[in-house]
Coordinates of C-alpha atoms in Angstrom, one line a residue:
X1 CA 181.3 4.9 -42.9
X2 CA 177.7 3.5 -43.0
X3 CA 175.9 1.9 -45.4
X4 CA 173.1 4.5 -45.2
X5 CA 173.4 8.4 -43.3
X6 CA 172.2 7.2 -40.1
X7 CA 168.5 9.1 -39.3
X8 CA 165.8 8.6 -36.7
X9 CA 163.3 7.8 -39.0
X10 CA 166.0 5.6 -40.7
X11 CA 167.0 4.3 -37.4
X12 CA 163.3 3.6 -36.6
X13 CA 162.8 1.2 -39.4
X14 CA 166.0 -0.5 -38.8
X15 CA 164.9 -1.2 -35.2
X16 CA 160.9 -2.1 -37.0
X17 CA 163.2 -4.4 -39.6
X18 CA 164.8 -6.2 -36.5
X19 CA 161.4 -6.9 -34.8
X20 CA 160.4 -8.4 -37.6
X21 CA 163.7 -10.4 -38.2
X22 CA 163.5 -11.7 -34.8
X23 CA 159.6 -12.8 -35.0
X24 CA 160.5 -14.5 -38.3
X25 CA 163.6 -16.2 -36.8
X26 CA 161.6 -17.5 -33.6
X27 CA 157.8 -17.9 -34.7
X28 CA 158.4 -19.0 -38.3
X29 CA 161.1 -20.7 -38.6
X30 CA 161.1 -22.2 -35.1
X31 CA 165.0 -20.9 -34.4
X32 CA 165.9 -20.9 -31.0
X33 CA 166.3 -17.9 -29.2
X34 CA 169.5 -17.2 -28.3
X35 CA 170.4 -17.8 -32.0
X36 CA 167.8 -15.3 -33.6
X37 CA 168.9 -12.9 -31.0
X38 CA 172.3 -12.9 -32.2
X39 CA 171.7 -13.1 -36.1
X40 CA 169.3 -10.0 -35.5
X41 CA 172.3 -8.2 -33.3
X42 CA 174.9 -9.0 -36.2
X43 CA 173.0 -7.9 -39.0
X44 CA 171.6 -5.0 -37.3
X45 CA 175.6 -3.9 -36.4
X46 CA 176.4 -4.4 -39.6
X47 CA 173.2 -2.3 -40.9
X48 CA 174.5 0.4 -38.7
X49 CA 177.7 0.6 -40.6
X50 CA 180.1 -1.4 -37.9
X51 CA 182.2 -4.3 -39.7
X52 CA 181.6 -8.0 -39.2
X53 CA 184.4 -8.4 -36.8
X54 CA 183.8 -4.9 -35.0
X55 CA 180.0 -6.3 -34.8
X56 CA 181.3 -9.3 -33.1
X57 CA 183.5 -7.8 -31.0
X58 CA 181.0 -5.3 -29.3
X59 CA 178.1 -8.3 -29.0
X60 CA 180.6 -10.6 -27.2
X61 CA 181.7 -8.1 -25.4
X62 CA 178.3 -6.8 -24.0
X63 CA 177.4 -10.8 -23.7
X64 CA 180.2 -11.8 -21.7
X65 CA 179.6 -8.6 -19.5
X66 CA 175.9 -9.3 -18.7
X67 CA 176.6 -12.8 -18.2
X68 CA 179.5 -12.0 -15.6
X69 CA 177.0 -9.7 -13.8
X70 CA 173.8 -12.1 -13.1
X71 CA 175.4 -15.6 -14.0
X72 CA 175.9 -16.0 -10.5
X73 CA 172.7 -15.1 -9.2
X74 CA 170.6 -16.9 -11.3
X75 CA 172.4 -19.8 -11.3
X76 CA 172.0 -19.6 -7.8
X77 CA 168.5 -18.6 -7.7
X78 CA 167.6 -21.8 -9.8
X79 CA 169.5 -23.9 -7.1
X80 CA 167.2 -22.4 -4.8
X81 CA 164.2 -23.1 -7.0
X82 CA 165.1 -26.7 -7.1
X83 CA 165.3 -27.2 -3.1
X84 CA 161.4 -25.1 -2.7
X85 CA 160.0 -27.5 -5.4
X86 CA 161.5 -30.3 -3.8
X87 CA 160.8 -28.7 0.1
X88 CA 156.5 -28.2 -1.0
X89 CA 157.1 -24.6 0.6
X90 CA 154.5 -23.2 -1.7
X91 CA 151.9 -25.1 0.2
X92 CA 152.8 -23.8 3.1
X93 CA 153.3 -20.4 1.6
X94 CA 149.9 -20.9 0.3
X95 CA 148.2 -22.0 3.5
X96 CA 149.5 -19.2 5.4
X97 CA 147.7 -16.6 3.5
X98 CA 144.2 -18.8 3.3
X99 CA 144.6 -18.5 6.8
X100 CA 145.6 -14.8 6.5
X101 CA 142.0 -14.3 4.9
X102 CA 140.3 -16.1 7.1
X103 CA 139.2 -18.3 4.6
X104 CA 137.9 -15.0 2.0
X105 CA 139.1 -14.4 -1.1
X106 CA 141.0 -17.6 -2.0
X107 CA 141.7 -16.5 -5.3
X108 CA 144.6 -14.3 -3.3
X109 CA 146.1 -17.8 -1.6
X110 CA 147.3 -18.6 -4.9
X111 CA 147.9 -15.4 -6.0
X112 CA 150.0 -14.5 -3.1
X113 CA 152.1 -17.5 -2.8
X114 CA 152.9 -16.8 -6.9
X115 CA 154.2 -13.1 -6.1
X116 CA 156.5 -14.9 -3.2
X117 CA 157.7 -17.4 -5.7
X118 CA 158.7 -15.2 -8.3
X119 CA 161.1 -13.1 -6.7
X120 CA 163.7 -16.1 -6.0
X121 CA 162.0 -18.3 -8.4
X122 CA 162.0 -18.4 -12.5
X123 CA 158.5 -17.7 -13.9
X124 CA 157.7 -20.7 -15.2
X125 CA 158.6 -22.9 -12.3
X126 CA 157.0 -20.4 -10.3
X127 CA 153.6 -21.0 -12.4
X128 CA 154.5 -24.9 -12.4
X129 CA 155.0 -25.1 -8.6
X130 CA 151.6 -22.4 -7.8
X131 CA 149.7 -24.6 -10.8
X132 CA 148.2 -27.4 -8.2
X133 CA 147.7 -25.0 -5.5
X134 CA 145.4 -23.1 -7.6
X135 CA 143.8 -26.2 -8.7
X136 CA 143.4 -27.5 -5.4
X137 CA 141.6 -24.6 -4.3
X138 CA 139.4 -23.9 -6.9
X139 CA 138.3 -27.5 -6.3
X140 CA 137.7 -27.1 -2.9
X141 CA 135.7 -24.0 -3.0
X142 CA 134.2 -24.5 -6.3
X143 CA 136.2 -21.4 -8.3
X144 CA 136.5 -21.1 -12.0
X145 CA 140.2 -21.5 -12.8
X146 CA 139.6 -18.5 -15.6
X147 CA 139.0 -16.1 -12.3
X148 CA 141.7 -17.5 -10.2
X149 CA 144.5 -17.7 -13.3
X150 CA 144.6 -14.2 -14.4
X151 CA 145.7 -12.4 -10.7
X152 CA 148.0 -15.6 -10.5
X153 CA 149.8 -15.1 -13.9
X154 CA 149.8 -11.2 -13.4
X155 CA 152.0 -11.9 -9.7
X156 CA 154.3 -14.2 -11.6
X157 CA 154.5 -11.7 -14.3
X158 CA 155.1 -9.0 -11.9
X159 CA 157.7 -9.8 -9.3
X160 CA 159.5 -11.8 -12.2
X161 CA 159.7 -8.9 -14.7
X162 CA 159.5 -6.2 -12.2
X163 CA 161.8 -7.1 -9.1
X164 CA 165.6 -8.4 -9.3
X165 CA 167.3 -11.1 -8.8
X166 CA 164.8 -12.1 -11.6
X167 CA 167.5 -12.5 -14.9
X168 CA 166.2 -9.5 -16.9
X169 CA 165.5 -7.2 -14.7
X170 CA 168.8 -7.8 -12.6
X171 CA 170.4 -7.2 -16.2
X172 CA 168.3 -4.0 -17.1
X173 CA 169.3 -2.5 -13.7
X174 CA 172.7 -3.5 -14.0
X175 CA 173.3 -1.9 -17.1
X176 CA 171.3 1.3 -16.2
X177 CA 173.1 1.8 -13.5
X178 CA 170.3 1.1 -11.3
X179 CA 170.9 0.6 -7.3
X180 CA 169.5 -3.2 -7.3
X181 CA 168.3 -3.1 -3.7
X182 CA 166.1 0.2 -4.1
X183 CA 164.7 -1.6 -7.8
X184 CA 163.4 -4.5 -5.2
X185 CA 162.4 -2.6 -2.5
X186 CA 160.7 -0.4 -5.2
X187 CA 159.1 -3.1 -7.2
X188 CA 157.7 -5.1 -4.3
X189 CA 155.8 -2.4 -3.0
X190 CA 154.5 -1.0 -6.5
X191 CA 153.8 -4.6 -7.5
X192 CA 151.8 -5.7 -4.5
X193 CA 150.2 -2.4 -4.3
X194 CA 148.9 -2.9 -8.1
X195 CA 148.0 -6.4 -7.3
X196 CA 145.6 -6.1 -4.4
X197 CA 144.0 -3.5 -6.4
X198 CA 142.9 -4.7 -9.5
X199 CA 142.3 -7.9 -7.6
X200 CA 139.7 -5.8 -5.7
X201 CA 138.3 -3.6 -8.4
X202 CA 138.0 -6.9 -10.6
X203 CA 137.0 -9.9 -8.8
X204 CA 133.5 -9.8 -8.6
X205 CA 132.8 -9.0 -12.2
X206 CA 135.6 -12.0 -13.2
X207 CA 133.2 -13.7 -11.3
X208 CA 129.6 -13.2 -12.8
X209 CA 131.1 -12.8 -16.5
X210 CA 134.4 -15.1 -17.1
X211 CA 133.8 -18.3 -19.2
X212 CA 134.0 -21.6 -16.4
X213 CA 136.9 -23.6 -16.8
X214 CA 137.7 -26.2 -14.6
X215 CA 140.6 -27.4 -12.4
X216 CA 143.3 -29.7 -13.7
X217 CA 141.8 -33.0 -13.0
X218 CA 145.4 -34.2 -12.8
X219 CA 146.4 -31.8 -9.7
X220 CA 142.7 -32.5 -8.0
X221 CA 142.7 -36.5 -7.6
X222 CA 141.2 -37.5 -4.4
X223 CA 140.0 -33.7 -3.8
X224 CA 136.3 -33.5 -3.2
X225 CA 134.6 -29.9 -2.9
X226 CA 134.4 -28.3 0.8
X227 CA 131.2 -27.8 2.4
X228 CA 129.2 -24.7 2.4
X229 CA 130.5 -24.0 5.9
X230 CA 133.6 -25.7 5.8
X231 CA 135.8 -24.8 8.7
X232 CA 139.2 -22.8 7.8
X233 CA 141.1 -25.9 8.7
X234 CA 139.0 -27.4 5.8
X235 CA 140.4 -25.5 3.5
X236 CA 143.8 -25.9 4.2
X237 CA 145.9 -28.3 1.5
X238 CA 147.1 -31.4 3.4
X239 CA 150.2 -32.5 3.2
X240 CA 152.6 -34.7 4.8
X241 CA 155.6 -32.7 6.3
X242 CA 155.5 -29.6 5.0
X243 CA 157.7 -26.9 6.6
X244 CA 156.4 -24.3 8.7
X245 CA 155.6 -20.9 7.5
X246 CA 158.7 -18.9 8.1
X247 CA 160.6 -21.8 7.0
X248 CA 158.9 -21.6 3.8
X249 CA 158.9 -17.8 3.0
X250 CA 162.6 -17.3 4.9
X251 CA 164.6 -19.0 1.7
X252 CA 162.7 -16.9 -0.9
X253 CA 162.0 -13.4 1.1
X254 CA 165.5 -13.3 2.7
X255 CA 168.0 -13.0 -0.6
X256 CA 165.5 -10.0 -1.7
X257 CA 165.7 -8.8 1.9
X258 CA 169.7 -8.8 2.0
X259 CA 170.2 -7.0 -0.8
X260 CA 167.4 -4.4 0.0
X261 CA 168.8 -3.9 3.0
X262 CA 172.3 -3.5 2.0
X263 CA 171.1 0.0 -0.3
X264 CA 169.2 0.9 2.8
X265 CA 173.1 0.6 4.5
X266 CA 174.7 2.1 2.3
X267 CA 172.6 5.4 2.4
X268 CA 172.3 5.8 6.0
X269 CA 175.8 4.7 7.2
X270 CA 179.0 6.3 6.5
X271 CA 182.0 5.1 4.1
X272 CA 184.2 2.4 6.7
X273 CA 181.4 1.4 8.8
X274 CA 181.4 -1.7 9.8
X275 CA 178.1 -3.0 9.8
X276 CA 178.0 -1.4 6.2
X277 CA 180.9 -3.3 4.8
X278 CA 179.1 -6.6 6.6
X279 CA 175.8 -5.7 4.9
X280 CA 177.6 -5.0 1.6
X281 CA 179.2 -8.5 1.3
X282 CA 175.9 -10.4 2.5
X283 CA 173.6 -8.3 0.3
X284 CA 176.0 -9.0 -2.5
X285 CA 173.2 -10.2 -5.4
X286 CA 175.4 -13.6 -5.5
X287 CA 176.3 -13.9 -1.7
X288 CA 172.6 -13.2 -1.0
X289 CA 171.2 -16.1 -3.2
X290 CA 173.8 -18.4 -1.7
X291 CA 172.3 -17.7 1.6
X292 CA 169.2 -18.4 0.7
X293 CA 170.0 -21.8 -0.5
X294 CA 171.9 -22.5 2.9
X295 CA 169.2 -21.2 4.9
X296 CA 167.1 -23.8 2.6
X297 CA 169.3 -26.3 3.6
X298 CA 170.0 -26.0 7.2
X299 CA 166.2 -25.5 8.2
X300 CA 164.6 -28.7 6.1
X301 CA 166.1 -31.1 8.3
X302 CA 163.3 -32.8 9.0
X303 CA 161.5 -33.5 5.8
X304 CA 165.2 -34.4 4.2
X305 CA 163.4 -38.1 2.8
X306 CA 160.1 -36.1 1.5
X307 CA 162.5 -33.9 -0.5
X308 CA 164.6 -36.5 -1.7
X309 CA 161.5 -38.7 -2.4
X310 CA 160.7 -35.4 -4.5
X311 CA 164.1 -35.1 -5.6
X312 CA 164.2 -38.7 -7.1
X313 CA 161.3 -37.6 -10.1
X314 CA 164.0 -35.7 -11.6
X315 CA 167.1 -37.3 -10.9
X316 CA 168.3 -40.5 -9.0
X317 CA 169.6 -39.6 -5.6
X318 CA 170.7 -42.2 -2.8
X319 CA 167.8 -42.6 -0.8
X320 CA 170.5 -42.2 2.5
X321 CA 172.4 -39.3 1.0
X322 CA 172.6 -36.1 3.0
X323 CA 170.9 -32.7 2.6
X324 CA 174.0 -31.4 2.0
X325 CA 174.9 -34.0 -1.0
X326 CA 170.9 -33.1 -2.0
X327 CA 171.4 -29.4 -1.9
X328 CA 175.3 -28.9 -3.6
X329 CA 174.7 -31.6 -5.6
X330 CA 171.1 -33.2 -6.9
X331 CA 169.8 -28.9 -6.9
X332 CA 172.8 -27.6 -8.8
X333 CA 173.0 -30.5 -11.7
X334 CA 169.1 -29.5 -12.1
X335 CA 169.7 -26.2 -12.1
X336 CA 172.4 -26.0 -14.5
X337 CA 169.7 -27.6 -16.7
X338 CA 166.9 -25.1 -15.9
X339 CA 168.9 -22.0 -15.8
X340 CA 171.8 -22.5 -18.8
X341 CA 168.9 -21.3 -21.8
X342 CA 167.5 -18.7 -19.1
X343 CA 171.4 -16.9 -18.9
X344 CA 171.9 -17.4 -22.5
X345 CA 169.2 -15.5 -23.5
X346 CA 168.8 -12.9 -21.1
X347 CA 172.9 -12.2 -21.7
X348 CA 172.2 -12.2 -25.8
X349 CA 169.4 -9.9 -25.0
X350 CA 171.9 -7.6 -23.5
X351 CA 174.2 -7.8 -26.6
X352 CA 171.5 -6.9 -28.7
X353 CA 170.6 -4.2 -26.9
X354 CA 173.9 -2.5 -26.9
X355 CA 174.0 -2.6 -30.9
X356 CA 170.5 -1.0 -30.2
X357 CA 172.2 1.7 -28.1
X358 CA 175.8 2.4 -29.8
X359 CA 174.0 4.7 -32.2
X360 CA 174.0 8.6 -31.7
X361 CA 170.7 8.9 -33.3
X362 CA 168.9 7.8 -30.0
X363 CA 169.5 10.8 -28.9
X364 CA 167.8 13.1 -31.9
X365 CA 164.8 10.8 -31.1
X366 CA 164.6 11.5 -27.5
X367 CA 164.7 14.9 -28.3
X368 CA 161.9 14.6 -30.4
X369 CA 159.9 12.6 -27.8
X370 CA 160.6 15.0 -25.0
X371 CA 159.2 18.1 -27.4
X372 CA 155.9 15.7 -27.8
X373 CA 155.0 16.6 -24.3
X374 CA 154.7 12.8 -23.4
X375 CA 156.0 12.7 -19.7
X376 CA 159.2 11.3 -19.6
X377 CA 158.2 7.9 -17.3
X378 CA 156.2 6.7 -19.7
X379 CA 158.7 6.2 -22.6
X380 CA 160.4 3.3 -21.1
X381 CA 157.4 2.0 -19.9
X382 CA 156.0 2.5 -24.0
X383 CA 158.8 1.0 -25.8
X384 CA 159.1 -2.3 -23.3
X385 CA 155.4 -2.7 -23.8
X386 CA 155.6 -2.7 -27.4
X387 CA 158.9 -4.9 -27.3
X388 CA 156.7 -7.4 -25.1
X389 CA 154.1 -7.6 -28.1
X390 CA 156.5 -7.8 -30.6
X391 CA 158.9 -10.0 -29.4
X392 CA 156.8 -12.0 -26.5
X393 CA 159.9 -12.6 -24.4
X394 CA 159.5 -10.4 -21.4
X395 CA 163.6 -10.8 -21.5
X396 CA 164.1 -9.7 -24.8
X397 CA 161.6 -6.9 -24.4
X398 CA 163.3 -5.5 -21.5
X399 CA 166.7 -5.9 -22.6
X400 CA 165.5 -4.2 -25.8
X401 CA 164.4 -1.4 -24.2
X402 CA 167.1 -1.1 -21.7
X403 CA 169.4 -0.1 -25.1
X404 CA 167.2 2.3 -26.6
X405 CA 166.7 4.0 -22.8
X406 CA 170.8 3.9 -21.9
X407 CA 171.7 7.3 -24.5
X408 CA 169.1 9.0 -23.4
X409 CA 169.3 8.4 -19.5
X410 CA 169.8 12.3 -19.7
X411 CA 167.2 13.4 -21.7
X412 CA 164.7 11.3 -19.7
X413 CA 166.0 13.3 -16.2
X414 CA 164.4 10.3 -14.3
X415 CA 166.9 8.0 -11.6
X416 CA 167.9 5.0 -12.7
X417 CA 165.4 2.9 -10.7
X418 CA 162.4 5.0 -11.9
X419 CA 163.7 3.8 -15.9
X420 CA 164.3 0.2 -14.5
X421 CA 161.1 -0.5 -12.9
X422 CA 158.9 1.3 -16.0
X423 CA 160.6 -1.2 -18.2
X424 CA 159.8 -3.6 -15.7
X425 CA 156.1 -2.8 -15.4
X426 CA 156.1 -2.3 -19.6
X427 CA 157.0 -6.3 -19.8
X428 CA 154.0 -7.0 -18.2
X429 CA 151.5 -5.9 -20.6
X430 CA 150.8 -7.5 -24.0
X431 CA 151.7 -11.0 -23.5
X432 CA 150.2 -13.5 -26.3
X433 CA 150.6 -16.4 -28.1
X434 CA 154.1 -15.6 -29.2
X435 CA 155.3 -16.2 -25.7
X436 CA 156.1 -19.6 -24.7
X437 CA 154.2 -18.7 -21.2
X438 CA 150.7 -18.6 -22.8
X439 CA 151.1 -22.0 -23.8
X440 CA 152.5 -23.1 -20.6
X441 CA 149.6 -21.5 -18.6
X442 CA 146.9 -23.1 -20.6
X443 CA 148.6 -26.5 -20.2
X444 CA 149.0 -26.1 -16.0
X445 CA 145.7 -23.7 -15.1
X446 CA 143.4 -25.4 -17.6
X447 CA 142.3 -22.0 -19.5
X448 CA 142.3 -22.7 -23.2
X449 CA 143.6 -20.0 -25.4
X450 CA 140.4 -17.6 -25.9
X451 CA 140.1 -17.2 -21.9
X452 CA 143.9 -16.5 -21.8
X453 CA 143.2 -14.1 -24.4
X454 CA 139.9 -12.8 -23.3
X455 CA 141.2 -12.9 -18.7
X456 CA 144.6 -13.2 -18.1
X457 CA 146.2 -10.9 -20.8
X458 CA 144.1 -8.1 -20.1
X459 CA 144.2 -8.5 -16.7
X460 CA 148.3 -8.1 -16.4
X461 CA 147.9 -5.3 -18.5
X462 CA 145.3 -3.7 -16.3
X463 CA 148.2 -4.4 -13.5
X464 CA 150.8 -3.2 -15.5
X465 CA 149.1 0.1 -15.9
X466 CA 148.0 0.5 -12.6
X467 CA 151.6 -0.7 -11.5
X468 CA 152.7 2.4 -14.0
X469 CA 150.1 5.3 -12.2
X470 CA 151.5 4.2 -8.5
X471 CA 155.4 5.0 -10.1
X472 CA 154.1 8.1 -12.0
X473 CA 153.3 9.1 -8.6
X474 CA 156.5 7.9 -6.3
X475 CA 158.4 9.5 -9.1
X476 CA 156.5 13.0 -9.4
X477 CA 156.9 13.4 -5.5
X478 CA 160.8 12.3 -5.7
X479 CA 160.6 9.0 -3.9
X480 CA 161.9 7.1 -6.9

C-alpha cells in the first residue's frame, strides 16, 4: 500500500515536489547531478508507496538497462570527438560552407559546421570546437558575436537534443521504442529545415537591433578584419594541414548515415536478405560509431604529427607513436574522461524516469489531456519544454519526459518517432542560467549573460517551435 491514495492531481504535485527537489539538490546546494537525480528517484519511489529496497531495485534496474543500450555508442562517439578536435575538421567543415555561400551569410559557416558537429559530437565540445571558428569569422567580416551565437547555439542544441547517437535522445528512443535510424533521418531534416528558416526570417533584424559584442580576443590573435572586397579565398580560415572536406564531414555524417540507412533496409528488403543482415550489423548504433572512428583514423594519415601536436595539450603522447596508438589509445583515455559524467547522467535520467512512469495514474491524466482538445503532438513536446526550464539539463528533461510519455504511448496514438523527436524539439526551448551551457557559451562566444538571455534563448526557442510546426505537419500527413 501507499502512503497516500495515488491521484492525478496528487501525482502532479509529487512530480512539482521532485522538480523542486532536484533544483534544490543541483542549484542550491551545488550536489552533483547524477547524485540529485537519484536521491529525487528514491524518495519519489518511496513517495509512490514502493519500499526502499523495491525502489532500488527498479532504479538500478532501469540504470543498468539504459546504460547497456547507449554506453557503447557514446563512449564511442566521444572517441570520435577526441580524433575531430585533434584532426581541425571543423575548419574544414567550416570553410566548405563559406565557400558554399559564396562568401554571404557567414553567420551560417559557423552555424553549419555546429549542426555537423553535434550529431557525432557532445554539445559542449561541439560549442568548444565551433567557438574559434565563429570568432574568426566575425573578426574577419566584422559581425557581432551576439548575431552569430544564437543560430550557432540553436544547431548545437538541435542535432544534440533532437538527433541520436546524441546520449539522451538515443536513450528516449530506445526506451520508447523508437526506430533510431528514422528518429535521425527525421530529426536532421526537421532540424535543418527549422534552422535555415529562422536564420532567414531573423537575421537582418539580429543585425540592426542585437547589443555588439565582440570576438574572443583569445581565438582572434594575429586576425585582422578582411577588406570590403575581400576575395572568397580571403575569407577562408588558414590553416596548416587541415583535411579535405569529405575527409572532414565523412567521420561525423557516416555513423548517422549507417544507421539511417539500416531502417531504410530494413523496410524495403525482405527478412534473410543479405544486404539487410550486412546493413543491420554496420548500422548497429555501436558498430556504426566504431566505423566512424576507423574511417577517422585511416584517412588522417597525413596530418598524423599536427594531431598528435594537438593531442599532446591534453595528454603526453610519443611524438613517433602511430595513429593507430593515437586513435585506440590517447582518444579513448580522453574520452573515458569526457564521456563517464555524460553516461552517468543520462542513464540516472532514465531511472528516474521509470519511477516517473511505474505509476497507473499517468494514464487518468492522459485521459484528461486528450478531452482538453490539445492535439496529442504537442504534449510531449509541453512537458520536455517545461522539464528543460525546470531542470536546465536537456538530459534530464528528456529523460523526464520520456517516463511520463511511455504509459500513455496509447493514448497519444502518435509512432514512436513522432513522441521521440517532440521531446527532442521540447529540450530545446527554455534553456537559462540553470544550465551549465549558458555559462559555457558566454565564456567561449563572448556574450555576457543579458545577450544570452535577451538572443540566444529566444532564438532556440523560436527554432524549437518552428522545428515543432514542420513535425505537426509530417505527422498530420502520416510521414512520421
Amino acid at each position: 500500500e501507499g502512503i497516500i491514495v495515488m491521484t492525478p492531481a496528487i501525482y502532479m504535485i509529487a512530480l512539482i515536489i521532485s522538480i523542486g527537489i532536484l533544483l534544490l539538490l543541483t542549484l542550491k546546494l551545488k550536489v552533483n547531478s547524477f547524485m540529485a537525480l537519484f536521491f529525487t528517484a528514491m524518495a519519489l519511489g518511496i513517495f509512490f508507496g514502493a519500499s526502499p529496497l523495491d525502489t532500488l531495485n527498479a532504479i538500478t534496474g532501469a540504470f543498468g538497462s539504459s546504460l547497456g543500450s547507449i554506453g557503447l555508442p557514446v563512449l564511442f562517439g566521444a572517441i570520435l570527438a577526441m580524433g575531430v578536435q585533434d584532426s581541425g575538421a571543423a575548419i574544414a567543415i567550416s570553410n566548405f560552407f563559406v565557400k558554399l555561400f559564396r562568401g554571404k551569410h557567414l553567420e551560417l559557416a559557423p552555424t553549419l559546421t555546429a549542426y555537423i558537429m553535434a550529431i557525432s559530437v557532445f554539445g559542449d565540445i561541439s560549442q568548444l570546437l565551433t567557438a574559434p571558428i565563429a570568432a574568426t569569422i566575425a573578426k574577419r567580416k566584422n559581425l557581432n558575436m551576439s548575431v552569430v551565437t544564437p543560430y550557432v547555439i540553436t544547431a548545437v542544441w538541435f542535432t544534440h537534443g533532437v538527433v541520436p547517437p546524441s546520449a539522451a535522445i538515443l536513450a528516449v528512443a530506445v526506451l520508447l521504442g523508437a526506430d533510431v535510424g528514422m528518429v535521425i533521418i527525421w530529426g536532421l531534416i526537421i532540424c535543418l529545415a527549422a534552422l535555415l528558416i529562422i536564420y532567414f526570417l531573423t537575421v537582418n533584424w539580429m543585425t540592426k537591433h542585437a547589443s555588439y559584442a565582440a570576438p574572443k580576443p583569445e581565438y582572434t590573435v594575429g586576425i585582422e578584419p578582411a577588406r570590403e572586397n575581400a576575395t572568397l579565398d580571403e575569407l577562408l580560415i588558414k590553416e596548416d594541414n587541415i583535411p579535405n572536406t569529405l575527409v572532414a564531414f565523412l567521420p561525423l555524417v557516416g555513423p548517422a548515415g549507417l544507421i539511417a540507412l539500416a531502417s531504410i533496409c530494413n523496410m524495403t528488403l525482405p527478412e534473410g536478405n543479405t544486404l539487410r543482415a550486412i546493413m543491420n550489423f554496420a548500422g548497429d548504433k555501436s558498430i556504426a560509431m566504431l566505423i566512424g572512428i576507423i574511417i577517422l583514423i585511416v584517412t588522417n594519415g597525413k596530418i598524423k604529427t599536427k594531431m598528435i601536436r594537438n593531442a599532446n595539450r591534453t595528454e603526453k603522447i610519443d611524438e613517433n607513436a602511430s595513429l593507430l596508438e593515437l586513435g585506440m589509445g590517447n582518444w579513448v583515455s580522453r574520452a573515458i574522461d569526457v564521456s563517464a559524467m555524460v553516461l552517468m547522467v543520462t542513464a540516472m535520467g532514465a531511472a528516474f524516469a521509470s519511477v516517473l512512469s511505474s505509476q497507473p495514474v499517468v494514464s487518468e491524466i492522459a485521459e484528461v489531456v486528450a478531452s482538453s482538445g490539445i492535439p496529442m503532438i504537442l504534449i510531449p513536446f509541453i512537458i520536455a519544454a517545461v522539464m528543460r526550464a525546470a531542470a536546465g539539463s536537456m538530459a534530464t528533461a528528456s529523460m523526464a519526459a520520456a517516463g511520463i510519455c511511455l504509459p500513455i504511448m496509447s493514448t497519444l496514438g502518435l509512432s514512436p518517432v513522432a513522441v521521440t523527436l517532440a521531446i527532442g524539439l521540447g529540450t530545446v526551448l527554455f534553456g537559462h542560467v540553470n544550465d551549465s551551457g549558458c555559462w559555457m557559451c558566454q565564456e567561449v562566444f563572448n556574450v555576457d549573460l543579458t545577450q544570452y538571455l535577451k538572443y540566444v534563448s529566444p532564438m532556440a526557442a523560436f527554432g524549437g517551435c518552428v522545428g515543432m510546426a514542420l513535425l505537426m505537419v509530417l505527422s498530420m500527413i502520416g510521414l512520421v
